[in-house]
mmCIF file of C-alpha atoms in Angstrom:
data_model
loop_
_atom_site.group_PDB
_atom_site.id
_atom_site.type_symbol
_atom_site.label_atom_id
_atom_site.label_comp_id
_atom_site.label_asym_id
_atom_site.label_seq_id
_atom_site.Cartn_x
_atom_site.Cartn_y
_atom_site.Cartn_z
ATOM 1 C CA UNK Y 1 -34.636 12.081 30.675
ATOM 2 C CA UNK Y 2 -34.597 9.794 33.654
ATOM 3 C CA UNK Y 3 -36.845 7.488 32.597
ATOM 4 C CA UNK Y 4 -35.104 7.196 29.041
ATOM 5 C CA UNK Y 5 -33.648 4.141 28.269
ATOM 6 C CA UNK Y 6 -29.819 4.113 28.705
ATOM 7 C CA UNK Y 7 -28.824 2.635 25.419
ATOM 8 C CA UNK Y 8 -31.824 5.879 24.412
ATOM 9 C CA UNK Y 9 -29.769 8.424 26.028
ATOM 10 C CA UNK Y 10 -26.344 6.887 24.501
ATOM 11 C CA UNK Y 11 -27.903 6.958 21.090
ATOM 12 C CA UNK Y 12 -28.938 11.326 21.340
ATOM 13 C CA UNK Y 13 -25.526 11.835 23.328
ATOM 14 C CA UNK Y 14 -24.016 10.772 19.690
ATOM 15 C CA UNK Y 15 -26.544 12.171 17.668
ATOM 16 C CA UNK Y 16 -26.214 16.138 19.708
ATOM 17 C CA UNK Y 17 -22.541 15.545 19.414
ATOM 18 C CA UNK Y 18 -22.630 15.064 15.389
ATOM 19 C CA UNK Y 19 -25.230 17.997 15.071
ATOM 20 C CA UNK Y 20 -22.972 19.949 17.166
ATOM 21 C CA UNK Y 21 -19.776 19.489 14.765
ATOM 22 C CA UNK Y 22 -18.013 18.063 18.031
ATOM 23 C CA UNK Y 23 -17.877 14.374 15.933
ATOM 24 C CA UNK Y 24 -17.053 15.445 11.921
ATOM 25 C CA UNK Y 25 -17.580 13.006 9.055
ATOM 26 C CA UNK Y 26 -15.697 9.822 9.422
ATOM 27 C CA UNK Y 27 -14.148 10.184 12.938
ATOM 28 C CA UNK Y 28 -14.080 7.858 15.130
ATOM 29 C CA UNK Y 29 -16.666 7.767 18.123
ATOM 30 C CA UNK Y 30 -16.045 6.513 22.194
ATOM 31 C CA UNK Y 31 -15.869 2.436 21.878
ATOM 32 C CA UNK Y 32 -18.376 0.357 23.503
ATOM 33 C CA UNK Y 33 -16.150 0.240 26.842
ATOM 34 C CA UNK Y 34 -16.018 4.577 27.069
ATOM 35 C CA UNK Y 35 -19.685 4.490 26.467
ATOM 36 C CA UNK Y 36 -20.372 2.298 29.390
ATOM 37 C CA UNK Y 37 -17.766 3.430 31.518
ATOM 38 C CA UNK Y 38 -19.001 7.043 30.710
ATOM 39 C CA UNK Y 39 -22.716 6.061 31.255
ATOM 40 C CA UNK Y 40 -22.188 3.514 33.800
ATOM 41 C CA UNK Y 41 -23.994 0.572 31.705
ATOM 42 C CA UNK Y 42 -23.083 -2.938 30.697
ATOM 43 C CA UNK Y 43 -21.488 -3.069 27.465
ATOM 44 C CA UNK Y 44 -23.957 -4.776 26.054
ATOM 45 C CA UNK Y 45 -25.891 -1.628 26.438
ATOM 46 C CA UNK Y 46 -23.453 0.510 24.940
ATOM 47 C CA UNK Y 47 -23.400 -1.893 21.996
ATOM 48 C CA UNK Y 48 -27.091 -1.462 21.318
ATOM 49 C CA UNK Y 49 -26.730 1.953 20.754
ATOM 50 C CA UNK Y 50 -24.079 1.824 18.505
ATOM 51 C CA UNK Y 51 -25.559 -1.146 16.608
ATOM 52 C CA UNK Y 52 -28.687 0.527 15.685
ATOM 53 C CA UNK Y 53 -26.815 4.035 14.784
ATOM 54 C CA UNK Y 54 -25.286 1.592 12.367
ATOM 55 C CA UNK Y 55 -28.303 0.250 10.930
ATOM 56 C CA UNK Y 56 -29.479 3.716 10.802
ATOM 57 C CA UNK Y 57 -26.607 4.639 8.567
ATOM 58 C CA UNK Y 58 -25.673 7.241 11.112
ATOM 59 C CA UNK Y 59 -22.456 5.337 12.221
ATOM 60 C CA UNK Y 60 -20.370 3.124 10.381
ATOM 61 C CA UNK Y 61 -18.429 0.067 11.730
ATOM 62 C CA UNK Y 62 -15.082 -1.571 10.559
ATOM 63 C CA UNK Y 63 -14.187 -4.770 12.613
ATOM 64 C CA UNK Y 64 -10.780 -3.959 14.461
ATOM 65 C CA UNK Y 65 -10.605 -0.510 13.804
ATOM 66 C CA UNK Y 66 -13.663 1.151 15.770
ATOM 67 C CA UNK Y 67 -16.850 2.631 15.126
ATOM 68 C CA UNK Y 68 -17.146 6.319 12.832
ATOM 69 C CA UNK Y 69 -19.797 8.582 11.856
ATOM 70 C CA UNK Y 70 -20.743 8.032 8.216
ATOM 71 C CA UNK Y 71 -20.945 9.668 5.469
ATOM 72 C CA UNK Y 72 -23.441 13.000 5.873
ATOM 73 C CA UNK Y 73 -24.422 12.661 2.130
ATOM 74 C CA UNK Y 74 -27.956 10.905 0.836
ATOM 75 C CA UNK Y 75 -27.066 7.224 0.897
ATOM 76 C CA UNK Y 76 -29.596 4.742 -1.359
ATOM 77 C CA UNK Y 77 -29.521 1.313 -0.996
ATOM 78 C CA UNK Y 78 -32.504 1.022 -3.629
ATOM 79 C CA UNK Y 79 -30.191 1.716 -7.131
ATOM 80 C CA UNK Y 80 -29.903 -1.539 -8.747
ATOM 81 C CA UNK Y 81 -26.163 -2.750 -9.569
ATOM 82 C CA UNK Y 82 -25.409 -3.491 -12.626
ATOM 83 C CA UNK Y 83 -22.316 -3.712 -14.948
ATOM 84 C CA UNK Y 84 -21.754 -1.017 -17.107
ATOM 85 C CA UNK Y 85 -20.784 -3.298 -19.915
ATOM 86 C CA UNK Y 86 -24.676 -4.495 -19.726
ATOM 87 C CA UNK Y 87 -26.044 -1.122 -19.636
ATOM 88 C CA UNK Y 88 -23.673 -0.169 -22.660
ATOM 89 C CA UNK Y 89 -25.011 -3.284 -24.339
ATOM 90 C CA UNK Y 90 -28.576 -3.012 -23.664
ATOM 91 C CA UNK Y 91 -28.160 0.599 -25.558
ATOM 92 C CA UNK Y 92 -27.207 -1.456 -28.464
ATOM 93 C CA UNK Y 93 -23.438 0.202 -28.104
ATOM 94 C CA UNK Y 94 -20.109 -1.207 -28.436
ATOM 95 C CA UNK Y 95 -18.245 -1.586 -25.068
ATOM 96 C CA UNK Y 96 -14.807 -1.673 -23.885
ATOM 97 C CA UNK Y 97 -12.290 -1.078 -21.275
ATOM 98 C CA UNK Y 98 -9.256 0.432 -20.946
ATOM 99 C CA UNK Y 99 -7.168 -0.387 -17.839
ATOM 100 C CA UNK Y 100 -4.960 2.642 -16.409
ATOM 101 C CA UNK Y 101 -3.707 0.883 -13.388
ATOM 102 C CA UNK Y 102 -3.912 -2.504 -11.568
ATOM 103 C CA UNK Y 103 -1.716 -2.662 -8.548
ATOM 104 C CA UNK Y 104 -0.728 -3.504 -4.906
ATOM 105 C CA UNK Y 105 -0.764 -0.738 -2.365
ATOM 106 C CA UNK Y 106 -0.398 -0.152 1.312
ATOM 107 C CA UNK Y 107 -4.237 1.194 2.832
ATOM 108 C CA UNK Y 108 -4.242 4.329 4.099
ATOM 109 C CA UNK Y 109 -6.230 4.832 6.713
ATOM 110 C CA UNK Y 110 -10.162 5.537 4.929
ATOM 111 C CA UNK Y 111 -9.100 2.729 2.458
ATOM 112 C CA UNK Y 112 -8.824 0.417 5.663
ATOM 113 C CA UNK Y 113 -11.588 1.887 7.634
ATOM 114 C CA UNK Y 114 -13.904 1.446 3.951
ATOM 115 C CA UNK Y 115 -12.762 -2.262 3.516
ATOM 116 C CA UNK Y 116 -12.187 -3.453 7.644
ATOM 117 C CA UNK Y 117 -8.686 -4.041 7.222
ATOM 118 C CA UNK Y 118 -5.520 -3.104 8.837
ATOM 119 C CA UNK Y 119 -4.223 0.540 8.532
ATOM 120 C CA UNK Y 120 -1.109 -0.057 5.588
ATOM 121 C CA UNK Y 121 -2.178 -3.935 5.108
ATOM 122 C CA UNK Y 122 -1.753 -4.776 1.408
ATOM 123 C CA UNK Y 123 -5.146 -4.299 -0.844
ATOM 124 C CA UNK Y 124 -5.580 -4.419 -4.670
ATOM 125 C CA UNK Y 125 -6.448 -0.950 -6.419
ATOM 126 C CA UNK Y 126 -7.747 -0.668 -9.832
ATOM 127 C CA UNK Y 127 -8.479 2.270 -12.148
ATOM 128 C CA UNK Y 128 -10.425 1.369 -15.450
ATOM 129 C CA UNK Y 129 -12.180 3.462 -18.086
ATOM 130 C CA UNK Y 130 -15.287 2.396 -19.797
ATOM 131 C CA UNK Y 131 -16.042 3.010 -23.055
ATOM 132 C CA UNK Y 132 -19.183 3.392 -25.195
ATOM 133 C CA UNK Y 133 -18.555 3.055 -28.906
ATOM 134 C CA UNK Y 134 -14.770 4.397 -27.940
ATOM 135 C CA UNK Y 135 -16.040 7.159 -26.242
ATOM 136 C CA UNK Y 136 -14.609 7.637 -22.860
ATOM 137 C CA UNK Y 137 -17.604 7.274 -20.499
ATOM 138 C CA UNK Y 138 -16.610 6.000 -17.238
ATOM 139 C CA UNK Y 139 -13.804 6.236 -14.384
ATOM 140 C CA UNK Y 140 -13.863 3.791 -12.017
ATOM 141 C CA UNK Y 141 -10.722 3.655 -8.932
ATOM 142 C CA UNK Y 142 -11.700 0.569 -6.920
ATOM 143 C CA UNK Y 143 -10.175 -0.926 -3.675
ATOM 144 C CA UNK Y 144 -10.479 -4.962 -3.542
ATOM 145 C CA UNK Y 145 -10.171 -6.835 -0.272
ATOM 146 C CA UNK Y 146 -7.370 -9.790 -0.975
ATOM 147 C CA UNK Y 147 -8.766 -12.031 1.137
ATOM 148 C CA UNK Y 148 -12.061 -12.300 -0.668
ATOM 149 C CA UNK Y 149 -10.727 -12.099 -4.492
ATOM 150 C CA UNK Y 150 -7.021 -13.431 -4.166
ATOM 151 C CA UNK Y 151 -6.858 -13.138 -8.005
ATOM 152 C CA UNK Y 152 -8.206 -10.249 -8.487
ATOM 153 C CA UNK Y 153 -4.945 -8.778 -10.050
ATOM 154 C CA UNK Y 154 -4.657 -11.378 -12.639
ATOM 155 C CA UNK Y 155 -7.655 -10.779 -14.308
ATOM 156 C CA UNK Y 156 -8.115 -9.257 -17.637
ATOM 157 C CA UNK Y 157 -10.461 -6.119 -17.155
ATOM 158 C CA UNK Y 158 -10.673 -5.539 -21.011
ATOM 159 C CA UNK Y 159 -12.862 -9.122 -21.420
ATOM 160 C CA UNK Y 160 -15.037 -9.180 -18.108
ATOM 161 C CA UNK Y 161 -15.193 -6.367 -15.579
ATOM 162 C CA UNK Y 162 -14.844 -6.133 -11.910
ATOM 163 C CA UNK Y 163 -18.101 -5.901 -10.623
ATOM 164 C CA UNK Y 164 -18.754 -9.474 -12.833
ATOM 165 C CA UNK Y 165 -15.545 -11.142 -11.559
ATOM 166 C CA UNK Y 166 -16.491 -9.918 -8.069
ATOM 167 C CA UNK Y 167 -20.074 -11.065 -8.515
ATOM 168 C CA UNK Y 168 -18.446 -14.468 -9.443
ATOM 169 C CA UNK Y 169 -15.817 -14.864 -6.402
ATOM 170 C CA UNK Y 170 -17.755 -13.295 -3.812
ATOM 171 C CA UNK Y 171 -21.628 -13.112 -4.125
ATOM 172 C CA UNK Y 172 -23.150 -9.440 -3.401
ATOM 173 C CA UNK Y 173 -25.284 -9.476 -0.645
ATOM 174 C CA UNK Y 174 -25.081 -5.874 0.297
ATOM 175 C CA UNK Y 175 -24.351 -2.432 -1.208
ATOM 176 C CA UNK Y 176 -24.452 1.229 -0.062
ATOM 177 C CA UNK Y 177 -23.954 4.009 -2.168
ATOM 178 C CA UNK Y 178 -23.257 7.818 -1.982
ATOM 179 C CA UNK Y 179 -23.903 9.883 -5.001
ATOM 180 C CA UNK Y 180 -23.073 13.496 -5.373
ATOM 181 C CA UNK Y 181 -22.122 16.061 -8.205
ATOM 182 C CA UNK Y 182 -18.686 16.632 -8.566
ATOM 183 C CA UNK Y 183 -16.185 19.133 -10.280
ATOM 184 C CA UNK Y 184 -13.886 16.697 -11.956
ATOM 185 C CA UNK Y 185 -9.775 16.812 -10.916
ATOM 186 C CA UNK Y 186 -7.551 17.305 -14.239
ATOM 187 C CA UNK Y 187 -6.372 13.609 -14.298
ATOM 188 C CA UNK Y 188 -10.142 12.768 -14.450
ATOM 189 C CA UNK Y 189 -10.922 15.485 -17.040
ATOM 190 C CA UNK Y 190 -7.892 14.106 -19.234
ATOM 191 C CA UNK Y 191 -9.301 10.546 -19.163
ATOM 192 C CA UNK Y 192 -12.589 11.885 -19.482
ATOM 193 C CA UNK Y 193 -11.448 13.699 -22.642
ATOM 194 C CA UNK Y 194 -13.556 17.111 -21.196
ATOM 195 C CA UNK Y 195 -11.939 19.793 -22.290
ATOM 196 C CA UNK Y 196 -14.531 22.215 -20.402
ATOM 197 C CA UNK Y 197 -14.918 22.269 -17.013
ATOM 198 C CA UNK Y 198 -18.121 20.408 -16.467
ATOM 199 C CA UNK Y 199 -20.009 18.508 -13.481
ATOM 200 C CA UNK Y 200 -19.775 14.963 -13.125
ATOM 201 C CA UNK Y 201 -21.981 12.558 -11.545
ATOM 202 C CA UNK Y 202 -19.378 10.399 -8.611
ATOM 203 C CA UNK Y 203 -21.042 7.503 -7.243
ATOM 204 C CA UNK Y 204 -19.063 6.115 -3.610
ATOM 205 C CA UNK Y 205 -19.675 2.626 -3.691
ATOM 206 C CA UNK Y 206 -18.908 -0.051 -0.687
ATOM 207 C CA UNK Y 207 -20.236 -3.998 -1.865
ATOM 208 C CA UNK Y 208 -20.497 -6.802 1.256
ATOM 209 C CA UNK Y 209 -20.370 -10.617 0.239
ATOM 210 C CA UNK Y 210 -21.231 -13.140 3.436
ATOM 211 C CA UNK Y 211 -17.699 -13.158 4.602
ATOM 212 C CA UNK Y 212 -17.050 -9.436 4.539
ATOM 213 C CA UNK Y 213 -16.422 -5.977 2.761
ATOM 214 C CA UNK Y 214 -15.338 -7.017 -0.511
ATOM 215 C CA UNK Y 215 -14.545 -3.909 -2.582
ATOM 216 C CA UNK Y 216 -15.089 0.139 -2.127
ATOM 217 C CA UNK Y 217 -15.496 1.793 -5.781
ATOM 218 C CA UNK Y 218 -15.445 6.034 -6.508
ATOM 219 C CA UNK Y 219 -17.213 5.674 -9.786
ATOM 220 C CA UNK Y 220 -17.515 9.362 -11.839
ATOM 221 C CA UNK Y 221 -18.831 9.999 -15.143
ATOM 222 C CA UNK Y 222 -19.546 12.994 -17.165
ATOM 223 C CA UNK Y 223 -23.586 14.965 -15.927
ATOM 224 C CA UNK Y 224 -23.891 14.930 -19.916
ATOM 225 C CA UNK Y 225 -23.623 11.774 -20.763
ATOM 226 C CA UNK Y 226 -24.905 9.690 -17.435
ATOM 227 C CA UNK Y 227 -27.496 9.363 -15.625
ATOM 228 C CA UNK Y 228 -29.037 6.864 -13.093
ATOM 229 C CA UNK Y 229 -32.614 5.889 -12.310
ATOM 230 C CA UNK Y 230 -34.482 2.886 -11.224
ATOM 231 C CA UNK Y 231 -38.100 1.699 -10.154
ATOM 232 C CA UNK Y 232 -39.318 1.830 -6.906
ATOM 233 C CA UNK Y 233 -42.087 -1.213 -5.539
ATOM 234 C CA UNK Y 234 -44.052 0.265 -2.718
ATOM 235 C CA UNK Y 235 -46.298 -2.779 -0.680
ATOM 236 C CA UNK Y 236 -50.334 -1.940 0.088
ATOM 237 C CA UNK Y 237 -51.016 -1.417 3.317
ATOM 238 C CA UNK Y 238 -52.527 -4.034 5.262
#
């Protein structure tokens, strides 16, 4: 252990204390400064460890607000994005929207850790459901950074949707998703029209431009009537 790195030792210290349960999902770890007070290292030290925890997808990092352990659910960064009016489309389907909310709110607290922003600064919330050939399909509840799509609430979501505005305002050039199977709530279930109790498939969706988070999306549609997939490249070795 002595001849570990520091910034080594730093990176299992977090790692035993997740495993242990001492650090649970989305709680905030020691800051750069603990970690090198506690370890007696630069901070730039410290900051190595936590950086590549981060790029590991074991941490997660909102500017101003700290560092947190992420999500403990199978993340994929390989499912292609696409709008759901397209895929509706490409099925040869009729699409369209219906828009059950599109408002102002105060963030509480994982709203501003998932976008970086301030703890009860104003963000734009939207809750839409898509439609294939009038059939309820999709439920979408998305948080929208102002400062990257000003406009965002003055958009008509029944003629373009968000993820094609967004794409417009502020290029994609990141996305990280969590997927998981899901017991739907009864709100859901009503705009769903199930009237059984069934499993739905919820996506968790956070989308970067160049300047910043722009938008954090809980996407969840009914197990019978969605799936995803995609195609996977794998390079020869040299």
């Amino acid at each position: 252990m002595e001849n570990t790195p520091k910034f080594a030792q730093i990176k299992q210290h977090i790692i035993d204390n997740i495993r242990a349960g001492v650090w649970h999902e989305n709680q905030q770890v020691p800051s750069e400064n603990e970690l090198a007070n506690q370890f007696k290292v630069s901070r730039m030290t410290a900051r190595r460890a936590l950086t590549e925890l981060t790029d590991s997808g074991i941490l997660t990092r909102s500017q101003g607000l700290g560092t947190f352990v992420a999500s403990f659910k199978s993340q994929s960064s390989l499912l292609e994005i696409k709008s759901i009016a397209e895929e509706v489309r490409q099925r040869n389907s009729h699409y369209s929207c219906t828009v059950l909310s599109l408002e102002s709110i105060a963030a509480l607290a994982p709203i501003a850790i998932a976008l970086g922003v301030e703890i009860d600064s104003q963000v734009y919330r939207s809750v839409l459901l898509h439609n294939e050939n009038d059939t309820p399909l999709q439920v979408e509840e998305r948080f929208v950074n102002p400062a990257l799509a000003a406009d965002y609430l003055q958009q008509n979501f029944s003629e373009l949707t968000p993820h094609e505005y967004l794409s417009n305002v502020a290029p994609l050039t990141e996305a990280r998703h969590t997927v998981e199977a899901i017991m739907p709530s009864e709100e859901v279930c009503q705009w769903l029209n199930l009237f059984n109790e069934e499993p739905c498939l919820q996506v968790i969706r956070r989308t970067w431009s160049s300047s910043g988070i722009v938008s954090f999306a809980r996407l969840v549609s009914p197990g019978s009537k969605y799936r995803l997939g995609g195609h996977l490249t794998f390079k020869r070795p040299i």
